[in-house]
Each structure stands twice: as C-alpha cells, then as structure tokens.
Amino acid sequence: MHSIPLVHVPDLPLVPLHEDEHLLAFDKPPGLLCVPGRGPDKQDCLIHRVQAQRWPEALIIHRLDMATSGIVLMARHPEAQRAMSAAFAERQVSKEYEAIVAGSPHCPDGAWQEIDAPILLDWPRRPIHIIDPAGKSSLTQWKLIESMNDASFLTSADDLSEIRPYSVSRLALRPVTGRTHQLRVHLQYRGWPILGDTLYAPQAVQKASNRLLLHARLLHFLNPMTGSKVWIESSVPF
C-alpha cells in the first residue's frame, strides 16, 4: 500500500467561480483534499474551508484527486446535491481538464482521440490503479493543444534518460467515465505520464514539476433546478 504525503496548503480566502441559490463552484488548489480523510491530520479539506468561510450549507457533489487542481462543484441544499449527483452519474455534465505530459502524442487534424481501457484497483499497491481486462470500462477523450518540444526545464531531475527522447506536450482531456485516477492511469498507459505525478510517472518525470500538472478547467451542464445552462471555467495555473 502506497501512502500519499500531505502538504500544507495555505488557507486563503475563497472566491466562488460560480454562485447561485442552488450551486457553488470553487477552485481547489493542488494538495488539498476535497473531503476529510481518516485521522486528525486529514481533516483540512475544501468542503470544511468553504463551510467555515461563508457557506455552512455547502454539500459536496463530486471530487478531484488531492493532487489535482481546478473546479469543484457543491450544492447549497440536499435536493440540488441529489439532482447534480444524478447528472454526473448519467454523464450529463461535460468536464474538461488540461495536462502537461512527457511524450509526443500524435493527433491528426487536431481531432479528439480516445483511450478506451478498463481500470482496476491494484489492491496490494492501493491507491495505485492499473489497466486490466477485469477492471471497469473507462473512456477518455484527448486532444493535443501544443507540442512544447523542450524538456530543458527538466534538468533538475537526477536521471533524464527516461525523458530525453521525448518532447513535452499540453493536452486537453475529457473523462467520459469517472474512474479513480482515470486520466493519470490512461495517460501513463499510452506512454505519456503527467509531469509531477508521484504515483504513475517515472522518477525523472515526477521530479520535473513540484506538483501534478493536471487541472480541471471546465464544467458545463444544465442546472437541474432551473433548466438554465451553466458554464464554469477556471484558468490553468501552469
């Protein structure tokens, strides 16, 4: 079993990306849990900070990995929580992420491509997940934003042999399914580990960044309480 080290995340004032009578959205910083974990050292989390600051009624709807930054949606009452949780489960919410990876994915004509590979929890090494025929069906869409063709900023790594043959690429990602670690596992499976990924990247790629370069940048959906379109965006910090 792998342990994930906790990092101190400054408790700064929260500014909603979206706020209405039913829903809230916030930008989660990397390294902060969405909800409390087990043990007194894992009680600091986004939902507790939101509730303590100004929104005691806030309820979590979905989660991001602790290492991932970006948009987290919350409800302001149980009915909205149930309705939006159902919308996520029924894939009525469009999600888009951005990542910087080691590698040169080929993306003809800039079209969206797919990674369709089942994901299974590797129980002895949990929380590590792997591609396995016995796993849950998992589908990711991806598109190349730019090939950066420069790994010079990786010189802080001890061993660059694993990454020197590759360029560095910025990708747009759409998780059609919502499996744990899905984007990280699918990209590693295709040979494009995310920079700074301490669970799935080779050591040189892990050391290329002091954080996981994965950000949830876009959510759009119909508000189930009002029927109105909601479009929430977050600036990518890398």
PDB file of C-alpha atoms in Angstrom:
ATOM      1  CA  MET A   1       0.000   0.000   0.000  1.00  0.00           C
ATOM      2  CA  HIS A   2       1.341   3.411  -1.006  1.00  0.00           C
ATOM      3  CA  SER A   3       0.943   6.377   1.322  1.00  0.00           C
ATOM      4  CA  ILE A   4       0.388   9.836  -0.166  1.00  0.00           C
ATOM      5  CA  PRO A   5       2.237  12.561   1.749  1.00  0.00           C
ATOM      6  CA  LEU A   6       0.181  15.537   2.893  1.00  0.00           C
ATOM      7  CA  VAL A   7       1.374  19.044   2.095  1.00  0.00           C
ATOM      8  CA  HIS A   8       0.478  22.319   3.747  1.00  0.00           C
ATOM      9  CA  VAL A   9      -1.897  24.345   1.572  1.00  0.00           C
ATOM     10  CA  PRO A  10      -2.317  27.978   2.699  1.00  0.00           C
ATOM     11  CA  ASP A  11      -5.842  28.752   3.898  1.00  0.00           C
ATOM     12  CA  LEU A  12      -6.582  31.726   1.645  1.00  0.00           C
ATOM     13  CA  PRO A  13      -9.957  33.458   1.172  1.00  0.00           C
ATOM     14  CA  LEU A  14     -12.200  31.548  -1.213  1.00  0.00           C
ATOM     15  CA  VAL A  15     -13.851  33.295  -4.157  1.00  0.00           C
ATOM     16  CA  PRO A  16     -16.593  31.297  -5.916  1.00  0.00           C
ATOM     17  CA  LEU A  17     -16.205  30.600  -9.614  1.00  0.00           C
ATOM     18  CA  HIS A  18     -19.999  30.215  -9.649  1.00  0.00           C
ATOM     19  CA  GLU A  19     -22.674  31.038  -7.079  1.00  0.00           C
ATOM     20  CA  ASP A  20     -26.448  30.857  -7.291  1.00  0.00           C
ATOM     21  CA  GLU A  21     -29.233  29.824  -4.911  1.00  0.00           C
ATOM     22  CA  HIS A  22     -28.646  26.131  -5.671  1.00  0.00           C
ATOM     23  CA  LEU A  23     -24.975  25.639  -6.557  1.00  0.00           C
ATOM     24  CA  LEU A  24     -21.455  26.800  -5.743  1.00  0.00           C
ATOM     25  CA  ALA A  25     -18.146  26.161  -7.515  1.00  0.00           C
ATOM     26  CA  PHE A  26     -14.621  26.762  -6.248  1.00  0.00           C
ATOM     27  CA  ASP A  27     -11.059  26.414  -7.494  1.00  0.00           C
ATOM     28  CA  LYS A  28      -9.357  23.689  -5.454  1.00  0.00           C
ATOM     29  CA  PRO A  29      -5.606  24.141  -5.047  1.00  0.00           C
ATOM     30  CA  PRO A  30      -3.309  21.148  -5.562  1.00  0.00           C
ATOM     31  CA  GLY A  31      -2.513  19.196  -2.416  1.00  0.00           C
ATOM     32  CA  LEU A  32      -5.841  19.874  -0.676  1.00  0.00           C
ATOM     33  CA  LEU A  33      -8.393  17.120  -0.063  1.00  0.00           C
ATOM     34  CA  CYS A  34     -11.958  17.702  -1.259  1.00  0.00           C
ATOM     35  CA  VAL A  35     -13.451  15.973   1.801  1.00  0.00           C
ATOM     36  CA  PRO A  36     -11.915  14.879   5.118  1.00  0.00           C
ATOM     37  CA  GLY A  37      -9.976  11.646   5.265  1.00  0.00           C
ATOM     38  CA  ARG A  38      -9.333   9.258   8.123  1.00  0.00           C
ATOM     39  CA  GLY A  39      -7.348  10.629  11.013  1.00  0.00           C
ATOM     40  CA  PRO A  40      -6.911  14.042  12.595  1.00  0.00           C
ATOM     41  CA  ASP A  41      -4.196  15.014  10.100  1.00  0.00           C
ATOM     42  CA  LYS A  42      -6.649  14.716   7.188  1.00  0.00           C
ATOM     43  CA  GLN A  43      -9.443  16.993   8.395  1.00  0.00           C
ATOM     44  CA  ASP A  44      -8.326  20.097   6.489  1.00  0.00           C
ATOM     45  CA  CYS A  45     -10.176  19.988   3.180  1.00  0.00           C
ATOM     46  CA  LEU A  46     -12.014  22.169   0.672  1.00  0.00           C
ATOM     47  CA  ILE A  47     -15.531  21.439   1.949  1.00  0.00           C
ATOM     48  CA  HIS A  48     -14.561  22.346   5.547  1.00  0.00           C
ATOM     49  CA  ARG A  49     -12.917  25.580   4.390  1.00  0.00           C
ATOM     50  CA  VAL A  50     -15.974  26.530   2.325  1.00  0.00           C
ATOM     51  CA  GLN A  51     -18.357  25.794   5.200  1.00  0.00           C
ATOM     52  CA  ALA A  52     -16.229  27.725   7.689  1.00  0.00           C
ATOM     53  CA  GLN A  53     -15.783  30.774   5.499  1.00  0.00           C
ATOM     54  CA  ARG A  54     -19.297  31.756   4.427  1.00  0.00           C
ATOM     55  CA  TRP A  55     -21.308  28.795   3.171  1.00  0.00           C
ATOM     56  CA  PRO A  56     -22.125  26.440   6.083  1.00  0.00           C
ATOM     57  CA  GLU A  57     -24.843  24.790   3.999  1.00  0.00           C
ATOM     58  CA  ALA A  58     -22.401  23.622   1.268  1.00  0.00           C
ATOM     59  CA  LEU A  59     -22.548  19.939   0.286  1.00  0.00           C
ATOM     60  CA  ILE A  60     -20.021  18.105  -1.876  1.00  0.00           C
ATOM     61  CA  ILE A  61     -21.216  16.768  -5.252  1.00  0.00           C
ATOM     62  CA  HIS A  62     -18.061  15.307  -6.801  1.00  0.00           C
ATOM     63  CA  ARG A  63     -14.345  15.130  -6.023  1.00  0.00           C
ATOM     64  CA  LEU A  64     -10.934  15.709  -7.537  1.00  0.00           C
ATOM     65  CA  ASP A  65      -7.778  13.826  -6.590  1.00  0.00           C
ATOM     66  CA  MET A  66      -5.862  15.607  -3.843  1.00  0.00           C
ATOM     67  CA  ALA A  67      -3.007  16.352  -6.278  1.00  0.00           C
ATOM     68  CA  THR A  68      -5.300  17.760  -8.995  1.00  0.00           C
ATOM     69  CA  SER A  69      -6.329  21.403  -9.050  1.00  0.00           C
ATOM     70  CA  GLY A  70      -9.408  23.029 -10.520  1.00  0.00           C
ATOM     71  CA  ILE A  71     -13.186  23.217 -10.408  1.00  0.00           C
ATOM     72  CA  VAL A  72     -15.156  21.505  -7.649  1.00  0.00           C
ATOM     73  CA  LEU A  73     -18.955  21.827  -7.685  1.00  0.00           C
ATOM     74  CA  MET A  74     -21.018  21.969  -4.491  1.00  0.00           C
ATOM     75  CA  ALA A  75     -24.712  22.146  -3.663  1.00  0.00           C
ATOM     76  CA  ARG A  76     -26.448  24.555  -1.311  1.00  0.00           C
ATOM     77  CA  HIS A  77     -29.214  22.156  -0.271  1.00  0.00           C
ATOM     78  CA  PRO A  78     -29.826  18.372  -0.387  1.00  0.00           C
ATOM     79  CA  GLU A  79     -32.218  18.488  -3.344  1.00  0.00           C
ATOM     80  CA  ALA A  80     -29.600  20.174  -5.532  1.00  0.00           C
ATOM     81  CA  GLN A  81     -26.989  17.700  -4.320  1.00  0.00           C
ATOM     82  CA  ARG A  82     -29.173  14.731  -5.310  1.00  0.00           C
ATOM     83  CA  ALA A  83     -30.069  16.216  -8.691  1.00  0.00           C
ATOM     84  CA  MET A  84     -26.482  17.129  -9.617  1.00  0.00           C
ATOM     85  CA  SER A  85     -25.102  13.809  -8.346  1.00  0.00           C
ATOM     86  CA  ALA A  86     -27.572  12.085 -10.687  1.00  0.00           C
ATOM     87  CA  ALA A  87     -26.482  14.352 -13.552  1.00  0.00           C
ATOM     88  CA  PHE A  88     -22.849  13.341 -13.014  1.00  0.00           C
ATOM     89  CA  ALA A  89     -23.800   9.643 -12.794  1.00  0.00           C
ATOM     90  CA  GLU A  90     -25.826   9.894 -16.017  1.00  0.00           C
ATOM     91  CA  ARG A  91     -22.959  11.719 -17.820  1.00  0.00           C
ATOM     92  CA  GLN A  92     -24.954  14.889 -18.311  1.00  0.00           C
ATOM     93  CA  VAL A  93     -22.057  17.044 -17.106  1.00  0.00           C
ATOM     94  CA  SER A  94     -19.290  17.903 -19.578  1.00  0.00           C
ATOM     95  CA  LYS A  95     -15.843  18.048 -17.946  1.00  0.00           C
ATOM     96  CA  GLU A  96     -12.584  19.193 -19.454  1.00  0.00           C
ATOM     97  CA  TYR A  97      -9.093  19.083 -17.993  1.00  0.00           C
ATOM     98  CA  GLU A  98      -5.673  20.241 -19.120  1.00  0.00           C
ATOM     99  CA  ALA A  99      -2.372  18.457 -18.501  1.00  0.00           C
ATOM    100  CA  ILE A 100       1.291  18.661 -19.432  1.00  0.00           C
ATOM    101  CA  VAL A 101       2.729  15.256 -20.238  1.00  0.00           C
ATOM    102  CA  ALA A 102       6.044  13.716 -21.223  1.00  0.00           C
ATOM    103  CA  GLY A 103       5.736  12.474 -24.789  1.00  0.00           C
ATOM    104  CA  SER A 104       4.615  13.414 -28.281  1.00  0.00           C
ATOM    105  CA  PRO A 105       1.031  12.225 -28.839  1.00  0.00           C
ATOM    106  CA  HIS A 106       0.044  12.137 -32.494  1.00  0.00           C
ATOM    107  CA  CYS A 107      -3.235  13.956 -33.002  1.00  0.00           C
ATOM    108  CA  PRO A 108      -4.237  14.097 -36.699  1.00  0.00           C
ATOM    109  CA  ASP A 109      -6.038  17.279 -37.733  1.00  0.00           C
ATOM    110  CA  GLY A 110      -6.415  18.352 -34.122  1.00  0.00           C
ATOM    111  CA  ALA A 111      -9.355  15.982 -33.692  1.00  0.00           C
ATOM    112  CA  TRP A 112     -10.397  14.426 -30.398  1.00  0.00           C
ATOM    113  CA  GLN A 113      -8.958  10.925 -29.913  1.00  0.00           C
ATOM    114  CA  GLU A 114      -9.962   8.180 -27.459  1.00  0.00           C
ATOM    115  CA  ILE A 115      -8.321   5.956 -24.864  1.00  0.00           C
ATOM    116  CA  ASP A 116     -10.626   3.031 -24.111  1.00  0.00           C
ATOM    117  CA  ALA A 117      -9.054   0.751 -21.489  1.00  0.00           C
ATOM    118  CA  PRO A 118     -10.521  -0.846 -18.322  1.00  0.00           C
ATOM    119  CA  ILE A 119      -9.177   0.308 -14.966  1.00  0.00           C
ATOM    120  CA  LEU A 120      -8.752  -1.861 -11.870  1.00  0.00           C
ATOM    121  CA  LEU A 121      -7.564  -1.045  -8.343  1.00  0.00           C
ATOM    122  CA  ASP A 122      -4.243  -2.813  -7.692  1.00  0.00           C
ATOM    123  CA  TRP A 123      -5.260  -3.813  -4.175  1.00  0.00           C
ATOM    124  CA  PRO A 124      -1.804  -4.703  -2.741  1.00  0.00           C
ATOM    125  CA  ARG A 125      -0.462  -1.346  -4.022  1.00  0.00           C
ATOM    126  CA  ARG A 126      -3.569   0.773  -3.375  1.00  0.00           C
ATOM    127  CA  PRO A 127      -4.314   3.564  -4.221  1.00  0.00           C
ATOM    128  CA  ILE A 128      -2.488   2.595  -7.442  1.00  0.00           C
ATOM    129  CA  HIS A 129      -4.817   1.653 -10.315  1.00  0.00           C
ATOM    130  CA  ILE A 130      -3.838  -0.348 -13.404  1.00  0.00           C
ATOM    131  CA  ILE A 131      -5.159  -1.262 -16.836  1.00  0.00           C
ATOM    132  CA  ASP A 132      -6.633  -4.753 -16.570  1.00  0.00           C
ATOM    133  CA  PRO A 133      -9.330  -6.669 -18.514  1.00  0.00           C
ATOM    134  CA  ALA A 134     -11.072  -7.353 -15.200  1.00  0.00           C
ATOM    135  CA  GLY A 135     -11.393  -3.636 -14.481  1.00  0.00           C
ATOM    136  CA  LYS A 136     -14.244  -1.207 -15.044  1.00  0.00           C
ATOM    137  CA  SER A 137     -14.767   0.124 -18.552  1.00  0.00           C
ATOM    138  CA  SER A 138     -13.107   3.530 -18.803  1.00  0.00           C
ATOM    139  CA  LEU A 139     -13.107   6.051 -21.650  1.00  0.00           C
ATOM    140  CA  THR A 140     -11.061   9.225 -22.031  1.00  0.00           C
ATOM    141  CA  GLN A 141     -11.083  11.678 -24.923  1.00  0.00           C
ATOM    142  CA  TRP A 142      -7.939  13.722 -25.553  1.00  0.00           C
ATOM    143  CA  LYS A 143      -6.660  16.351 -27.932  1.00  0.00           C
ATOM    144  CA  LEU A 144      -3.240  17.915 -28.448  1.00  0.00           C
ATOM    145  CA  ILE A 145      -3.116  21.619 -27.596  1.00  0.00           C
ATOM    146  CA  GLU A 146       0.569  22.116 -28.321  1.00  0.00           C
ATOM    147  CA  SER A 147       3.851  20.237 -28.604  1.00  0.00           C
ATOM    148  CA  MET A 148       6.296  22.121 -26.464  1.00  0.00           C
ATOM    149  CA  ASN A 149       9.386  20.333 -27.852  1.00  0.00           C
ATOM    150  CA  ASP A 150      11.512  21.455 -24.951  1.00  0.00           C
ATOM    151  CA  ALA A 151      12.466  19.433 -21.904  1.00  0.00           C
ATOM    152  CA  SER A 152      15.153  21.867 -20.754  1.00  0.00           C
ATOM    153  CA  PHE A 153      13.229  22.697 -17.598  1.00  0.00           C
ATOM    154  CA  LEU A 154      13.589  19.059 -16.509  1.00  0.00           C
ATOM    155  CA  THR A 155      17.287  19.442 -15.729  1.00  0.00           C
ATOM    156  CA  SER A 156      16.569  19.355 -12.011  1.00  0.00           C
ATOM    157  CA  ALA A 157      15.783  15.652 -12.310  1.00  0.00           C
ATOM    158  CA  ASP A 158      18.527  13.248 -11.257  1.00  0.00           C
ATOM    159  CA  ASP A 159      18.120  10.982 -14.266  1.00  0.00           C
ATOM    160  CA  LEU A 160      16.820  12.369 -17.572  1.00  0.00           C
ATOM    161  CA  SER A 161      17.433   9.191 -19.568  1.00  0.00           C
ATOM    162  CA  GLU A 162      13.749   8.267 -19.486  1.00  0.00           C
ATOM    163  CA  ILE A 163      12.535  11.591 -20.810  1.00  0.00           C
ATOM    164  CA  ARG A 164      15.260  12.940 -23.129  1.00  0.00           C
ATOM    165  CA  PRO A 165      13.873  11.111 -26.199  1.00  0.00           C
ATOM    166  CA  TYR A 166      10.520  12.852 -25.785  1.00  0.00           C
ATOM    167  CA  SER A 167       9.081  16.288 -26.115  1.00  0.00           C
ATOM    168  CA  VAL A 168       6.672  17.766 -23.616  1.00  0.00           C
ATOM    169  CA  SER A 169       3.051  18.220 -24.686  1.00  0.00           C
ATOM    170  CA  ARG A 170      -0.013  20.074 -23.446  1.00  0.00           C
ATOM    171  CA  LEU A 171      -3.248  18.087 -23.761  1.00  0.00           C
ATOM    172  CA  ALA A 172      -6.956  18.767 -23.373  1.00  0.00           C
ATOM    173  CA  LEU A 173      -8.760  15.851 -21.704  1.00  0.00           C
ATOM    174  CA  ARG A 174     -12.391  14.787 -21.355  1.00  0.00           C
ATOM    175  CA  PRO A 175     -13.112  11.898 -18.957  1.00  0.00           C
ATOM    176  CA  VAL A 176     -16.273  10.300 -20.354  1.00  0.00           C
ATOM    177  CA  THR A 177     -16.336   7.876 -17.431  1.00  0.00           C
ATOM    178  CA  GLY A 178     -15.250   8.948 -13.967  1.00  0.00           C
ATOM    179  CA  ARG A 179     -12.955   6.271 -12.562  1.00  0.00           C
ATOM    180  CA  THR A 180     -10.493   6.974  -9.785  1.00  0.00           C
ATOM    181  CA  HIS A 181      -7.186   8.283 -11.236  1.00  0.00           C
ATOM    182  CA  GLN A 182      -8.619   7.707 -14.739  1.00  0.00           C
ATOM    183  CA  LEU A 183      -6.738  10.446 -16.581  1.00  0.00           C
ATOM    184  CA  ARG A 184      -3.464   9.673 -14.833  1.00  0.00           C
ATOM    185  CA  VAL A 185      -3.739   5.920 -15.496  1.00  0.00           C
ATOM    186  CA  HIS A 186      -4.844   6.283 -19.132  1.00  0.00           C
ATOM    187  CA  LEU A 187      -2.065   8.734 -19.980  1.00  0.00           C
ATOM    188  CA  GLN A 188       0.562   6.568 -18.287  1.00  0.00           C
ATOM    189  CA  TYR A 189      -0.809   3.554 -20.187  1.00  0.00           C
ATOM    190  CA  ARG A 190      -0.313   5.356 -23.501  1.00  0.00           C
ATOM    191  CA  GLY A 191       3.247   6.292 -22.538  1.00  0.00           C
ATOM    192  CA  TRP A 192       2.502   9.948 -21.725  1.00  0.00           C
ATOM    193  CA  PRO A 193       2.832  10.298 -17.938  1.00  0.00           C
ATOM    194  CA  ILE A 194       1.806  13.621 -16.426  1.00  0.00           C
ATOM    195  CA  LEU A 195       4.639  15.774 -15.147  1.00  0.00           C
ATOM    196  CA  GLY A 196       4.831  15.712 -11.360  1.00  0.00           C
ATOM    197  CA  ASP A 197       2.762  12.531 -10.987  1.00  0.00           C
ATOM    198  CA  THR A 198       4.232  10.794  -7.941  1.00  0.00           C
ATOM    199  CA  LEU A 199       2.046   7.692  -8.381  1.00  0.00           C
ATOM    200  CA  TYR A 200       2.274   6.902 -12.096  1.00  0.00           C
ATOM    201  CA  ALA A 201       5.254   8.673 -13.663  1.00  0.00           C
ATOM    202  CA  PRO A 202       8.905   7.553 -13.817  1.00  0.00           C
ATOM    203  CA  GLN A 203      11.089   9.299 -11.279  1.00  0.00           C
ATOM    204  CA  ALA A 204      12.546  11.782 -13.771  1.00  0.00           C
ATOM    205  CA  VAL A 205       9.049  12.847 -14.853  1.00  0.00           C
ATOM    206  CA  GLN A 206       7.900  13.068 -11.231  1.00  0.00           C
ATOM    207  CA  LYS A 207      10.742  15.467 -10.457  1.00  0.00           C
ATOM    208  CA  ALA A 208      10.025  17.636 -13.489  1.00  0.00           C
ATOM    209  CA  SER A 209       7.391  19.550 -11.511  1.00  0.00           C
ATOM    210  CA  ASN A 210       6.757  20.173  -7.824  1.00  0.00           C
ATOM    211  CA  ARG A 211       3.039  19.495  -8.400  1.00  0.00           C
ATOM    212  CA  LEU A 212       0.872  17.303 -10.620  1.00  0.00           C
ATOM    213  CA  LEU A 213       0.302  19.265 -13.835  1.00  0.00           C
ATOM    214  CA  LEU A 214      -3.374  18.345 -14.159  1.00  0.00           C
ATOM    215  CA  HIS A 215      -6.153  20.939 -13.836  1.00  0.00           C
ATOM    216  CA  ALA A 216      -9.955  20.698 -14.085  1.00  0.00           C
ATOM    217  CA  ARG A 217     -10.621  23.763 -16.217  1.00  0.00           C
ATOM    218  CA  LEU A 218     -14.210  23.498 -17.455  1.00  0.00           C
ATOM    219  CA  LEU A 219     -17.654  22.250 -16.387  1.00  0.00           C
ATOM    220  CA  HIS A 220     -20.854  22.802 -18.322  1.00  0.00           C
ATOM    221  CA  PHE A 221     -24.318  21.383 -17.768  1.00  0.00           C
ATOM    222  CA  LEU A 222     -27.984  22.227 -17.413  1.00  0.00           C
ATOM    223  CA  ASN A 223     -28.894  23.287 -13.902  1.00  0.00           C
ATOM    224  CA  PRO A 224     -31.435  20.596 -12.923  1.00  0.00           C
ATOM    225  CA  MET A 225     -33.183  23.009 -10.579  1.00  0.00           C
ATOM    226  CA  THR A 226     -33.767  25.787 -13.130  1.00  0.00           C
ATOM    227  CA  GLY A 227     -33.100  24.290 -16.578  1.00  0.00           C
ATOM    228  CA  SER A 228     -30.585  27.070 -17.317  1.00  0.00           C
ATOM    229  CA  LYS A 229     -27.190  26.464 -18.912  1.00  0.00           C
ATOM    230  CA  VAL A 230     -24.225  26.701 -16.560  1.00  0.00           C
ATOM    231  CA  TRP A 231     -20.696  27.210 -17.880  1.00  0.00           C
ATOM    232  CA  ILE A 232     -17.890  27.310 -15.305  1.00  0.00           C
ATOM    233  CA  GLU A 233     -14.273  27.968 -16.277  1.00  0.00           C
ATOM    234  CA  SER A 234     -11.030  28.058 -14.312  1.00  0.00           C
ATOM    235  CA  SER A 235      -7.736  29.483 -15.521  1.00  0.00           C
ATOM    236  CA  VAL A 236      -4.993  26.892 -15.901  1.00  0.00           C
ATOM    237  CA  PRO A 237      -2.174  27.846 -13.489  1.00  0.00           C
ATOM    238  CA  PHE A 238       0.666  26.237 -15.484  1.00  0.00           C
TER     239      PHE A 238
END
